[in-house]
Structure formats: C-alpha cells, structure tokens
Coordinates of C-alpha atoms in Angstrom, one line a residue:
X268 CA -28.8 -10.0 -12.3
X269 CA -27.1 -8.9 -9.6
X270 CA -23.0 -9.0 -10.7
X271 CA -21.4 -8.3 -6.6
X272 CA -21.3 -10.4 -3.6
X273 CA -23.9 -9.4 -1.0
X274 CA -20.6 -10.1 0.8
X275 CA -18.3 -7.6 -0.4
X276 CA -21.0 -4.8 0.0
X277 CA -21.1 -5.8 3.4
X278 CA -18.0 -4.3 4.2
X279 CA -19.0 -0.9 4.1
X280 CA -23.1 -1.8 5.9
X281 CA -20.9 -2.9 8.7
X282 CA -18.3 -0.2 9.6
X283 CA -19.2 2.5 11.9
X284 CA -17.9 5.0 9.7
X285 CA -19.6 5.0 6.6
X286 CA -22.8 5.5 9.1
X287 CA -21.2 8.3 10.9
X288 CA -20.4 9.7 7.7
X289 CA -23.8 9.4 6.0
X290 CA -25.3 10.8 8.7
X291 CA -23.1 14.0 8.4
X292 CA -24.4 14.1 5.0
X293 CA -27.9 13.8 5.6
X294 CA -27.4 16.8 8.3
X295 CA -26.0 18.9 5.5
X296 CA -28.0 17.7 3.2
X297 CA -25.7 16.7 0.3
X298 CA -25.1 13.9 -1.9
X299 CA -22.5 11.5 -0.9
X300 CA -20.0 8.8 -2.3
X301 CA -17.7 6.1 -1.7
X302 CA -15.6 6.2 -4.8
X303 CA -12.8 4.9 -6.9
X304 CA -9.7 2.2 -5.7
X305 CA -12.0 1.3 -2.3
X306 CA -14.9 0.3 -4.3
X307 CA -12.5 -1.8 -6.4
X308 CA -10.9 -3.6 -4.0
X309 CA -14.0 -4.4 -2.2
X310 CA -14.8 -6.1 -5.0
X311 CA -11.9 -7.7 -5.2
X312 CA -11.8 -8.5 -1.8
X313 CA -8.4 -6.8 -1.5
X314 CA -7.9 -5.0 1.6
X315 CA -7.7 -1.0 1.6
X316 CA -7.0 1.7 4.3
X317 CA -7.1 4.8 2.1
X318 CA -11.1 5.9 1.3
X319 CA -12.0 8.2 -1.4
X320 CA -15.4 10.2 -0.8
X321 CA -16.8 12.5 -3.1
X322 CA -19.6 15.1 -2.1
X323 CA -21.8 16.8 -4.6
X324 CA -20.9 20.2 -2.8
X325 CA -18.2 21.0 -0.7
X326 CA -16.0 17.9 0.4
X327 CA -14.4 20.3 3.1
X328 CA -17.2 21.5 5.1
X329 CA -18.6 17.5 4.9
X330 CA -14.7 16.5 6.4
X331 CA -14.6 19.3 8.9
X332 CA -18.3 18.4 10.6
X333 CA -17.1 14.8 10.2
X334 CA -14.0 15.6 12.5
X335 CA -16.3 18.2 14.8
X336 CA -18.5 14.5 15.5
X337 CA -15.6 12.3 16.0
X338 CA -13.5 14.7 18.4
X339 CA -10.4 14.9 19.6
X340 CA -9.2 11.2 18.0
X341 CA -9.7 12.5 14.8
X342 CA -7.1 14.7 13.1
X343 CA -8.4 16.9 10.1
X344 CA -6.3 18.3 7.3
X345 CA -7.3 21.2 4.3
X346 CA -6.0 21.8 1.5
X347 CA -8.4 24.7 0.4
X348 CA -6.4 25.7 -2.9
X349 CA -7.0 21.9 -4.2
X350 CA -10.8 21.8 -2.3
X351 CA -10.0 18.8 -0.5
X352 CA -9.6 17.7 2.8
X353 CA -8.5 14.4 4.8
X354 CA -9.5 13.1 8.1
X355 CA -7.2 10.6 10.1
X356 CA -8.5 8.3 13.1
X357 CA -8.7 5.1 14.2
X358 CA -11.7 3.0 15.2
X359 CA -11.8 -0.4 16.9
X360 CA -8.6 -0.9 15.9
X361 CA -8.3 0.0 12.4
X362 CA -6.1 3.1 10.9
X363 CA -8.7 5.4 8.4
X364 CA -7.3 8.1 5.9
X365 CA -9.9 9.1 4.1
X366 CA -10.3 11.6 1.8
X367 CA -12.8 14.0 0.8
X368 CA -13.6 16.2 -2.1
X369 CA -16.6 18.0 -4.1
X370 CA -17.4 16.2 -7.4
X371 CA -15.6 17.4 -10.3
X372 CA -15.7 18.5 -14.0
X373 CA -12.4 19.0 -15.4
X374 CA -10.9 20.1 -18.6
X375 CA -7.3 20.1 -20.1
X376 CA -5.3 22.0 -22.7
X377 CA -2.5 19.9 -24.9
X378 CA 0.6 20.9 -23.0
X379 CA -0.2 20.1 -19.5
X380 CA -1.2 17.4 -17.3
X381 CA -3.2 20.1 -14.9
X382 CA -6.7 20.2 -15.4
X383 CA -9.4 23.5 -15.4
X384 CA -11.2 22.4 -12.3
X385 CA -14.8 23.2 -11.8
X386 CA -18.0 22.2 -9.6
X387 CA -19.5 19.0 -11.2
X388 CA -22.2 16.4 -10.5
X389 CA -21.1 12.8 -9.4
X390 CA -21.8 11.7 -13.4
X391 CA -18.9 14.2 -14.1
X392 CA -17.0 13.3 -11.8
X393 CA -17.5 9.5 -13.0
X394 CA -16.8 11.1 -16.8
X395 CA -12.8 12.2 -15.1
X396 CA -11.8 8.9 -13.5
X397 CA -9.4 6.6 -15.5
X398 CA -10.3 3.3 -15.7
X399 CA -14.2 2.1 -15.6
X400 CA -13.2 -0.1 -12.2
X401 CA -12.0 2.8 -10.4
X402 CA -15.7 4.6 -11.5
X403 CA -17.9 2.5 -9.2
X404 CA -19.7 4.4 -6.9
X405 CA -21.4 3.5 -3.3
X406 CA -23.8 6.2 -2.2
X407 CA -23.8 6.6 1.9
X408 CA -26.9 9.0 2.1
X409 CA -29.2 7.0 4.4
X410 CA -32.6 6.5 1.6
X411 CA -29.9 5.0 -0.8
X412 CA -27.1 3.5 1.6
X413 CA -25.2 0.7 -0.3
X414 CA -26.1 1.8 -3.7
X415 CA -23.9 1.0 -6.2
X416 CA -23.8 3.7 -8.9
X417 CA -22.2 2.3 -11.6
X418 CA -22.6 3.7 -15.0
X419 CA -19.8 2.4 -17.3
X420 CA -20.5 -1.8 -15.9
X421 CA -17.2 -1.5 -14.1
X422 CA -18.3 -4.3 -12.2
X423 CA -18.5 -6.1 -15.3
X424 CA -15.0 -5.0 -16.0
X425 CA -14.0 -6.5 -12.9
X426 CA -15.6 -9.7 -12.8
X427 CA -14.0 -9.9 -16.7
X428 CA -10.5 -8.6 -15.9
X429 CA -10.8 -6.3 -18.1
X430 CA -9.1 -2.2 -18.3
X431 CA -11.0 -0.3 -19.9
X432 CA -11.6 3.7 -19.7
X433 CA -15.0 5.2 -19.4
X434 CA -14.6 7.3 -22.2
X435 CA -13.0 7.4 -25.3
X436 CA -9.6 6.2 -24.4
X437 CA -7.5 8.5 -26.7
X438 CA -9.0 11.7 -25.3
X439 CA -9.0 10.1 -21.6
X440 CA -5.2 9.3 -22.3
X441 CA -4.4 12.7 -24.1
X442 CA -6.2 14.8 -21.4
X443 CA -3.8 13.2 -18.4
X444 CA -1.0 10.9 -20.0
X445 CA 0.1 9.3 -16.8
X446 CA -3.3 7.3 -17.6
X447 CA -1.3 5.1 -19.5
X448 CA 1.3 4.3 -16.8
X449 CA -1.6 3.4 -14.0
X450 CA -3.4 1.1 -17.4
X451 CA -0.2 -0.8 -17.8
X452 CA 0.2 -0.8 -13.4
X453 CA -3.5 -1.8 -12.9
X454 CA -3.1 -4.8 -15.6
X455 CA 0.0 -6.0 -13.7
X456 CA -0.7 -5.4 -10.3
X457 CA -4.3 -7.3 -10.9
X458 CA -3.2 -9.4 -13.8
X459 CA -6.1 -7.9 -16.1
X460 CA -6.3 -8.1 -19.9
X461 CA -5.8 -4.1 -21.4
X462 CA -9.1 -3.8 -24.0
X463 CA -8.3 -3.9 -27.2
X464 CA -9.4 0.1 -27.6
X465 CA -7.6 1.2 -24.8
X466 CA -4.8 -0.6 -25.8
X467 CA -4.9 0.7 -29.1
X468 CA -5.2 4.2 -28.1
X469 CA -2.4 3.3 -25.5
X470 CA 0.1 2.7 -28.5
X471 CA -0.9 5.5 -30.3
X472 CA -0.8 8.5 -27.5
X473 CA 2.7 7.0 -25.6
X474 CA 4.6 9.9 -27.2
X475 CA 2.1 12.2 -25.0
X476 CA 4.3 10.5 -22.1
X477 CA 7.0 13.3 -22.3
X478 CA 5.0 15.8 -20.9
X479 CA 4.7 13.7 -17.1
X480 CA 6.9 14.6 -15.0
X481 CA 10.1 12.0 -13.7
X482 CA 8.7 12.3 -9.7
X483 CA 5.2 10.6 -11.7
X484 CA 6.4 7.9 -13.8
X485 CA 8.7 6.8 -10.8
X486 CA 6.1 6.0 -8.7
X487 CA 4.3 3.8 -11.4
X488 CA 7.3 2.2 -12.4
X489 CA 8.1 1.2 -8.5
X490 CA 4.5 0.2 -8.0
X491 CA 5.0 -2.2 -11.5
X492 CA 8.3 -3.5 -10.0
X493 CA 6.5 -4.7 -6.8
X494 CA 3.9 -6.3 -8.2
X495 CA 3.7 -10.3 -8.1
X496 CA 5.1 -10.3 -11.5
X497 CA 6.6 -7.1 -12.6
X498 CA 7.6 -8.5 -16.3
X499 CA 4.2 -8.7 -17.1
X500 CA 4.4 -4.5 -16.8
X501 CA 7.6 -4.6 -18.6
X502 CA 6.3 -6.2 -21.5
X503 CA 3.4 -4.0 -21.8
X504 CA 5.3 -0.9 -21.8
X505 CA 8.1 -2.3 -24.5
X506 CA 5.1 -3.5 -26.5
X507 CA 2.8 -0.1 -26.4
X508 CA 6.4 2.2 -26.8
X509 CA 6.1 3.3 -23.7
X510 CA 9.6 2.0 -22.5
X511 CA 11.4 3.3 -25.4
X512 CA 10.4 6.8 -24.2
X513 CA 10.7 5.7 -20.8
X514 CA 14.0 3.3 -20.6
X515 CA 15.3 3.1 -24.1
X516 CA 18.8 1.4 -22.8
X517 CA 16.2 -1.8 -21.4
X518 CA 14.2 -1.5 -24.6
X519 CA 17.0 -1.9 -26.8
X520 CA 18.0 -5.4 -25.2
X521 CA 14.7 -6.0 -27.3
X522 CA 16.8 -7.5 -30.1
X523 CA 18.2 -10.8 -31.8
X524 CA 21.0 -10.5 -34.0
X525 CA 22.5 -13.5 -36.4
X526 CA 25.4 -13.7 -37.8
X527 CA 26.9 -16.8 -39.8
X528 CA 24.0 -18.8 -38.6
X529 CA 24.9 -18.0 -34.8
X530 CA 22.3 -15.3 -33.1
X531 CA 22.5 -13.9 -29.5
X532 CA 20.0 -14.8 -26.4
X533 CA 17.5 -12.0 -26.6
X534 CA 18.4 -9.9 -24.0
X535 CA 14.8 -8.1 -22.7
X536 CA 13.5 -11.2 -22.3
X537 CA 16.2 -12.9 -20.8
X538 CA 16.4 -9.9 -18.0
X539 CA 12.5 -10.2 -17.6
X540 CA 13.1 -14.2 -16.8
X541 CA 15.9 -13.1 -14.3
X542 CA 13.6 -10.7 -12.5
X543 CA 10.8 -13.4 -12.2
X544 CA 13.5 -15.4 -10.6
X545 CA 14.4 -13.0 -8.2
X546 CA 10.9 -12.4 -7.2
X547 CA 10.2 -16.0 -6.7
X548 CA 13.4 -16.4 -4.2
X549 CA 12.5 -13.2 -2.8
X550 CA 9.0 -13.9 -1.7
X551 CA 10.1 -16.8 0.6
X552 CA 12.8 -14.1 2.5
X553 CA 11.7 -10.5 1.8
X554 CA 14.7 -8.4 2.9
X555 CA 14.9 -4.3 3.3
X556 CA 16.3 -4.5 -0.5
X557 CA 13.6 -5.6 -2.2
X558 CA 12.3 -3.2 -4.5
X559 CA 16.0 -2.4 -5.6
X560 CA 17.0 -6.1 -5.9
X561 CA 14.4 -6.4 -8.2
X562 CA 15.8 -3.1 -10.2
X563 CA 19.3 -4.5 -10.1
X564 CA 17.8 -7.7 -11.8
X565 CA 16.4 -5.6 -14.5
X566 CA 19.1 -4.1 -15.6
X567 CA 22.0 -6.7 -14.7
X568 CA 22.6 -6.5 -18.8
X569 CA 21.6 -2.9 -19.4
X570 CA 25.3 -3.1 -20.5
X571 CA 25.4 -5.9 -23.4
X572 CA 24.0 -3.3 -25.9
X573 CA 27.2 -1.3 -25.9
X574 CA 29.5 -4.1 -25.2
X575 CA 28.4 -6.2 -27.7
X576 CA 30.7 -7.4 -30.4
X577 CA 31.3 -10.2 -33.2
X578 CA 33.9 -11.9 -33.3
X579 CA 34.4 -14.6 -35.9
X580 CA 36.2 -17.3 -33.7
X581 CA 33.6 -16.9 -30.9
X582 CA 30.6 -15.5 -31.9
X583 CA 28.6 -12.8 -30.4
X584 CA 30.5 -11.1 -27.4
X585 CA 30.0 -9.1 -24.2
X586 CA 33.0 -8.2 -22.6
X587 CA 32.8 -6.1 -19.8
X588 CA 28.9 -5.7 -20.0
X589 CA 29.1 -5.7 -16.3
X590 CA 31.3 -2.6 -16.1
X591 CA 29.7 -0.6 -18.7
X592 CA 25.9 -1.4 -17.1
X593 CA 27.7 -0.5 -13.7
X594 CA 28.5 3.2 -15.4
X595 CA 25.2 3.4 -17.2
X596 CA 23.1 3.0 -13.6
X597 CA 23.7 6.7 -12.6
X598 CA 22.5 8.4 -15.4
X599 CA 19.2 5.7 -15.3
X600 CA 18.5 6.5 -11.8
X601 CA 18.7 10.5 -12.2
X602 CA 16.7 10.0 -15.5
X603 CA 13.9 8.6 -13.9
X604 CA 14.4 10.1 -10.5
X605 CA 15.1 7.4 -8.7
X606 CA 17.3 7.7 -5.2
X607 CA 20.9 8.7 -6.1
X608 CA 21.8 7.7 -2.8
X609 CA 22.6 4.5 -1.0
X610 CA 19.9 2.5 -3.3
X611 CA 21.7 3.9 -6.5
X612 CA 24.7 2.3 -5.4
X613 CA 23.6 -0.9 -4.3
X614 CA 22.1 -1.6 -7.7
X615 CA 25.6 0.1 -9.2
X616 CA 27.3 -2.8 -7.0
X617 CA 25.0 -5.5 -8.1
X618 CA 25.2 -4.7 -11.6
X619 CA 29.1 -4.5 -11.4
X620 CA 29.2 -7.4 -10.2
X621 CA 27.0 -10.1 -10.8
X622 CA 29.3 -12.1 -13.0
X623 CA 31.7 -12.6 -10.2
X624 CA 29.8 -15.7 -8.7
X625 CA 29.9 -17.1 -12.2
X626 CA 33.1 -16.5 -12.7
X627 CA 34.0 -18.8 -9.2
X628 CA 31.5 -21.5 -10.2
X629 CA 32.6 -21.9 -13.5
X630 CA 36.0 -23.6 -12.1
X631 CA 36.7 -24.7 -9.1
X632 CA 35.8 -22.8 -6.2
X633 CA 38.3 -21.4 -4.2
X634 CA 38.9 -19.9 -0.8
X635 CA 40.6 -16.9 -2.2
X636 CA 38.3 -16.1 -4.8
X637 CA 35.0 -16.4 -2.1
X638 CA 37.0 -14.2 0.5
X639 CA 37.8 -11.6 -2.2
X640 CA 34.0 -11.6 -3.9
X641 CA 32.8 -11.2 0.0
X642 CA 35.3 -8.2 0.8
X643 CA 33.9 -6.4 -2.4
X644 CA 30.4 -7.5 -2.2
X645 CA 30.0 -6.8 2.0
X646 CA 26.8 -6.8 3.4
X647 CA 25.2 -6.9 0.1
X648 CA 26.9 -10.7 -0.7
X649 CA 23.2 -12.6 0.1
X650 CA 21.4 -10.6 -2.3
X651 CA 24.6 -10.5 -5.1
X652 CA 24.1 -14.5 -4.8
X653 CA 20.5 -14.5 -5.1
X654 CA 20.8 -11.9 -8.3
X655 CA 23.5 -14.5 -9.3
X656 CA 21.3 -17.3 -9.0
X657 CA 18.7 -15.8 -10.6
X658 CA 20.2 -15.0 -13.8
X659 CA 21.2 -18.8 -14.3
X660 CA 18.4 -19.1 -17.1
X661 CA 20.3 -21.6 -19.5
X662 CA 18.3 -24.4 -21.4
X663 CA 20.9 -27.3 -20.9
X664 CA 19.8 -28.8 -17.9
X665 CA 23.5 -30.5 -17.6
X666 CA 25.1 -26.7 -17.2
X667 CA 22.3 -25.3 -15.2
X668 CA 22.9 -28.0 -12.3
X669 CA 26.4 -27.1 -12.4
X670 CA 26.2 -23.6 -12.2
X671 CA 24.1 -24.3 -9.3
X672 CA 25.8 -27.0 -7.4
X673 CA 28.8 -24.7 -7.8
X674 CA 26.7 -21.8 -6.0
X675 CA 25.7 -23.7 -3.3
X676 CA 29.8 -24.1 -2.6
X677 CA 30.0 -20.8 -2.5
X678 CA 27.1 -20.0 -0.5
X679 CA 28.7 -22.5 2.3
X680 CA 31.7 -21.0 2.0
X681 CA 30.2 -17.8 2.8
X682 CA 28.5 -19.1 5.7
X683 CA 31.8 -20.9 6.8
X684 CA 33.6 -17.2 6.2
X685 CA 30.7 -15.4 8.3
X686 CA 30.7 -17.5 11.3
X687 CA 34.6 -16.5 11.5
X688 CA 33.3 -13.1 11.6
X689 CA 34.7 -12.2 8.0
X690 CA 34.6 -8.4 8.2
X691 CA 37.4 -9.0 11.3
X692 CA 39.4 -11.8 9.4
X693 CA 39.4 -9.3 6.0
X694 CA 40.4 -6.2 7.1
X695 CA 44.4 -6.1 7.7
X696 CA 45.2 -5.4 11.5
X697 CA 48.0 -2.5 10.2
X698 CA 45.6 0.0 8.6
X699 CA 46.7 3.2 6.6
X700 CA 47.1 5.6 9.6
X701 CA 49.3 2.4 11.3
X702 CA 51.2 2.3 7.6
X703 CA 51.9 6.5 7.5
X704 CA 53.5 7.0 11.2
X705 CA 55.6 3.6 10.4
X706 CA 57.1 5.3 7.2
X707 CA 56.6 9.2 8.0
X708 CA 54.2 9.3 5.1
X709 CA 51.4 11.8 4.1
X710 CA 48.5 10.0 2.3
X711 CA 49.7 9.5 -1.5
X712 CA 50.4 6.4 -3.9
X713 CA 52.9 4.5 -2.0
X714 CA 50.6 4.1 1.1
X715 CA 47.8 2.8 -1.1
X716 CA 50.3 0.1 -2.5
X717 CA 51.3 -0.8 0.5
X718 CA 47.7 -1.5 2.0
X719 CA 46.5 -2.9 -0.9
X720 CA 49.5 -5.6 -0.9
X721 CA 48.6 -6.6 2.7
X722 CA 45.1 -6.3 1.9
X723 CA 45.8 -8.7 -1.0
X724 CA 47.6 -11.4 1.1
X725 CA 44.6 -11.4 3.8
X726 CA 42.2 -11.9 1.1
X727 CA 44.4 -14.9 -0.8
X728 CA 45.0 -16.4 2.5
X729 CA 48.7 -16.1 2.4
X730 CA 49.0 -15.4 5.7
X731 CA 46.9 -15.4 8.6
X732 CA 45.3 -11.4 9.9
X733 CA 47.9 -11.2 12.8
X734 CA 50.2 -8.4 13.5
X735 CA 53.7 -9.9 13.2
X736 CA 53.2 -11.8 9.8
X737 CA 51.5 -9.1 8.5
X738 CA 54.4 -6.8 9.7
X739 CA 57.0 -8.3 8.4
X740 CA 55.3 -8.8 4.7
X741 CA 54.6 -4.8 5.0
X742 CA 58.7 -4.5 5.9
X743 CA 59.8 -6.8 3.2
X744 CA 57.5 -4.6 0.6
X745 CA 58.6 -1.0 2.0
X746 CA 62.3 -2.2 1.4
X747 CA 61.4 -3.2 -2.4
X748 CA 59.7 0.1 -2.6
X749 CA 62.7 2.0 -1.0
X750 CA 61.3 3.1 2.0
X751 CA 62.4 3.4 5.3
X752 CA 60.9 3.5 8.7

C-alpha cells in the first residue's frame, strides 16, 4: 500500500528544476537524490525553500554543470574542503538554495562532534542522518524519477508522528550529541511523540551534551522557543536532563516545597504556562521582539530559586525575585551565547520588571504610578504589559478578573499618556547640561539629585513640564542643598 499522497509527490514531478537537475545527472551519469528536511516537509505539506541533493559521486561537479545550464541567473558557491557546493536562483518566481553533496560514510571518535568523512553509497549516507523522517529519499535520475527510497519506513514515522533514529539511537546520539537537541526540536516544532527507544537512549546519553558547542545548542533552543508551543520542548529537555546541563537555574524552578501544610506554586511549570500565554497574545500581533519576549517569559522567575524564603507568619516568600532574575540574565545569555547586546537587555528589563504592573493593579491605579512604570519601561511598555498579563495564571477566577480589569486601566492610561506624546511630557524641560551652567557645576552627585527631584515631580504630576514651574522647584532645591547660581 502506497503510504504518500500522489499529491505531495507532485510537487517535485512539477518543478522545472528537479528536471533540469536530473537531466545534469543523467549527462554525468551519476546517481541522484532529493534528501532529508525537503522530503519531510513535502510530506507534510509544509513549505520549504532550502533543497538537500545528494550525488553518489561528486556533489560539486553535479552543482557546477547545474549552474553552467542555468547561466548567468544562477549563482554557484564551493566549499571544496567540506565537498559541497550550493546554487542560488530563482525561477518563475520562487527563491531556490539548494545544496549539493556526494553521499557520505562517516565515523566519529568519543571526544568530538566532527566526523571521519569518506565516499559512501546513498544507503550510507541514509545510515548518518538523524531521524528516520529526515532519511527519505526521492531519486531524480530520469528511469527512476519520483522514487521514493525509503529504507527505515520514515513515511510510516510520519504518517504516525513518530521520532525515531535509523539506527540504534545510543550510538546515533553518542556519535553527534546535538542529535538529541534536533529530537526534542523536531517533536515540538511538529508536535511528534519521541519513541520510547530513542527517548530512552535520549535520557541516558544527555551528559554527552557538553561536548556541543554554545553557537549549536543556541540555535536549537531559538528554533524550540519559536515553535507554536515552545513548553512542549521545555518539558522534554527538563524530563530527559537535558535542561539541567543546559539551563540548570530554569530546571531548578522544577520543585514544590511544603512546609506546615503550606507548599509553593511549582515554578517550571508555572513559567511554561506564562510562555504559552505570551505566545497565544503574541500570535494575533507579532512584533520585532518576539523570539526575546518569549525568553523574557521564560525566565520572568529565574530568580524565585534564590530569593526564596519561609517565613512562619506568611509562608513561602520571594522578595525581590525580580531583581535577582534581572542580575542572573547576563550570565544566562553569555552561557548559552545568546546576544549580549540590545536583546540581553530587553529581556534584563522585562525580567526586572514585570511585577511593576502588578504592583499598580493590585490597588488602585494611579496617574503617577502609570507615568513612572512608562518612563522606566519606554518603548518596551506594550510588551512589559503583555509579559504582565501573561503571567496572571491564578486559579481563583474572582482575583484573576481583577488583576485583569485593573490591566486594562492601565493599558488606557497608557494610551491616554501616549497620545500626549509621553516621551515629551516625561522628560524635564531643564536637563543636566541646563542644571551645570545654572550652578557652575562639573558632572558629580549634586547634579544627579537635582535632576532626579525634577524628574520625580514630572513623573508624580506635581507640576506640569513647563520651564518656570519647573525652575523655580529646581531653585527652591539648590537653596536646601546650598547652592548658588
């Protein structure tokens, strides 16, 4: 019985390129294959630019005749020292990458991810792929065009949702660890069940994860985040020990502690419930931030770990979990080699602050307190709410409609604030520079004081962002201070 859609296979029969390329072959007479994630995701019906071909022989000289026959609207690459090559064009319409090599055997010692390369047949170089759905094979050679070449049933795999490697998953885990990254992104990103095995094998070979480099486990771990429901990822690395290795600060939110018959929220899951939340307000207005809105709602309690305390007339505390996550983001993000830049510190500033919204709709909601959370928060106030939001996860439906209703004050006091244009009506009109020619004074101590006081009535409304109030609060201050002008 035939497992695949006449359908699906029809996507390669009809595209120009797969002819042109099997009748390069044929020329040369080799062997040649459509391989790996674009076989997969024709299955799937998932749409793919980037096209993996494999040539039993030399993928280069197959790429560079390729480009000779398409001309000048083609641009070739080689990368001789790694026997591949890639050829970039576009036809009616459509953006190709594809990229060719000779088949493979390959062979690995215990300390390293790089393999001993050698010529193979297309069953070796089936033998080295991961996972049996990225195995599949379509041959282009004209006698056999639209074969599928399938040895380990990946389309079974497929039609089952299953991951599953081709070989014996310890070895095929040992030989390249990063394996067991792409298992747990493949069964998120596709929402597949891991087979029992593989899984098995997963948990026992995670400590082989130290050897992969930072730059590698980054990009799985930003690929997991972006799925369409990154905790499913997240749970399968805390349950295979994978995140212990990997994150041990999120892993150790893993927890419930009782005390006197009172226990703490558990904290992993809690932060994976937030970060399903953020994805689902997300979707409906993706912004610029996405990927590092959804690492800010990760770790928004990265913190309560170290923060947390028991105190008998309360219970289990977390004072200043924001400030301490806030200080723990730095040495995460250079961990895992993650930006340091401006995307470190917009998660920093998330994490910092997200209890500030709380804070405001937990009593009632002032003018002052919205003007000052929008002065710290800046352009990064939309996604601070949404975070905020987000992380309202409580089981009494009474305080949850609170918490909310009390947000959406906020939020129109926040659109009230930007129509004003609030970056004009925040910032004092008698800056620094203004305050030192005023006083003949260098930069030190007693100018910060003084712009922080008028900074402080702006923000608390005290009086309005005009020169002459302003000037005469600054001159009323600089006396107390015992300065002069």
């Amino acid at each position: 019985m035939k497992l695949y859609s006449d359908a699906a296979l029809a996507q390669i029969l009809d595209q120009e390129i797969f002819h042109q390329i099997s009748r390069v072959a044929d020329q040369m007479d080799v062997e040649c294959y459509v391989v790996g994630g674009y076989v997969r995701d024709i299955f799937l019906e998932r749409p793919s630019n980037d096209i993996d071909v494999v040539v039993v022989g030399s993928g280069i000289a197959v790429a560079e005749q390729l480009k000779h026959q398409l001309g000048k609207k083609a641009h070739l690459s080689v990368f001789r020292n790694f026997g591949t090559a890639q050829v970039k064009f576009r036809q009616k319409g459509r953006e190709y990458e594809i990229e060719f090599v000779g088949a493979r055997r390959e062979s690995y010692s215990h300390d390293s991810r790089k393999p001993i390369v050698e010529d193979g047949t297309l069953e070796d170089d089936q033998n080295r792929r991961d996972f049996t759905i990225n195995a599949m094979a379509i041959c282009l050679n004209s006698q056999r065009f639209g074969e599928l070449v399938d040895p380990f049933n990946g389309i079974a795999d497929l039609e089952d949702g299953i991951i599953a490697t081709p070989l014996d998953p310890e070895i095929t885990f040992s030989d390249d660890p990063l394996r067991m990254m792409r298992c747990i992104r493949f069964a998120t990103q596709l929402n597949f069940q891991i087979e029992d095995a593989t899984y098995e094998a997963l948990q026992r070979m995670a400590d082989r994860i130290k050897i992969v480099s930072g730059e590698r486990i980054e990009v799985e771990l930003n690929k997991i985040m972006m799925a369409p429901h990154p905790s499913i990822g997240f749970e399968l690395l805390q349950r295979s020990g994978l995140l212990q290795i990997i994150l041990p600060e999120f892993a150790a939110l893993d927890i419930i502690e009782k005390r006197d018959g009172r226990a703490h929220k558990n904290n992993f899951y809690h932060s994976l419930e937030v970060l399903e939340n953020v994805v689902k307000a997300n979707s409906q207005q993706s912004t610029a931030n996405t990927l590092w809105l959804r690492w800010a709602a990760l770790l928004h309690d990265i913190g309560k770990t170290k923060s947390k305390r028991w105190e008998s007339a309360v219970g289990w505390t977390f004072h200043n979990h924001n400030l301490i996550g806030a200080k723990m983001i730095p040495q995460i993000f250079r961990r895992l080699k993650l930006p340091m830049g401006v995307e470190m510190k917009y998660v920093q500033k998330l994490v910092d602050l997200h209890m500030r919204p709380q804070v405001i709709a937990d009593s009632e909601v002032t003018d002052s307190a919205v003007r000052r959370l929008i002065n710290d928060a800046g352009d990064d106030i939309d996604d601070l709410m949404t975070l905020c939001e987000a992380d309202i996860t409580s089981k009494n439906e009474i305080k949850k409609k609170l918490f909310l209703e009390n947000f959406r004050i906020v939020r129109e006091k926040l659109v009230d604030l930007k129509e004003k244009d609030y970056k004009r009506l925040l910032q004092p009109v008698i800056d620094g520079n203004e305050i030192m020619q005023i006083f003949h004074l260098q930069p030190s101590r007693e100018v910060g004081i003084l712009k922080q006081y008028l900074k402080d009535a702006v923000l608390d409304n005290k009086v309005k962002n005009e020169r002459e109030p302003l000037m005469h609060l600054l001159m009323q201050k600089a006396r107390e201070m015992g300065l002069s002008s």
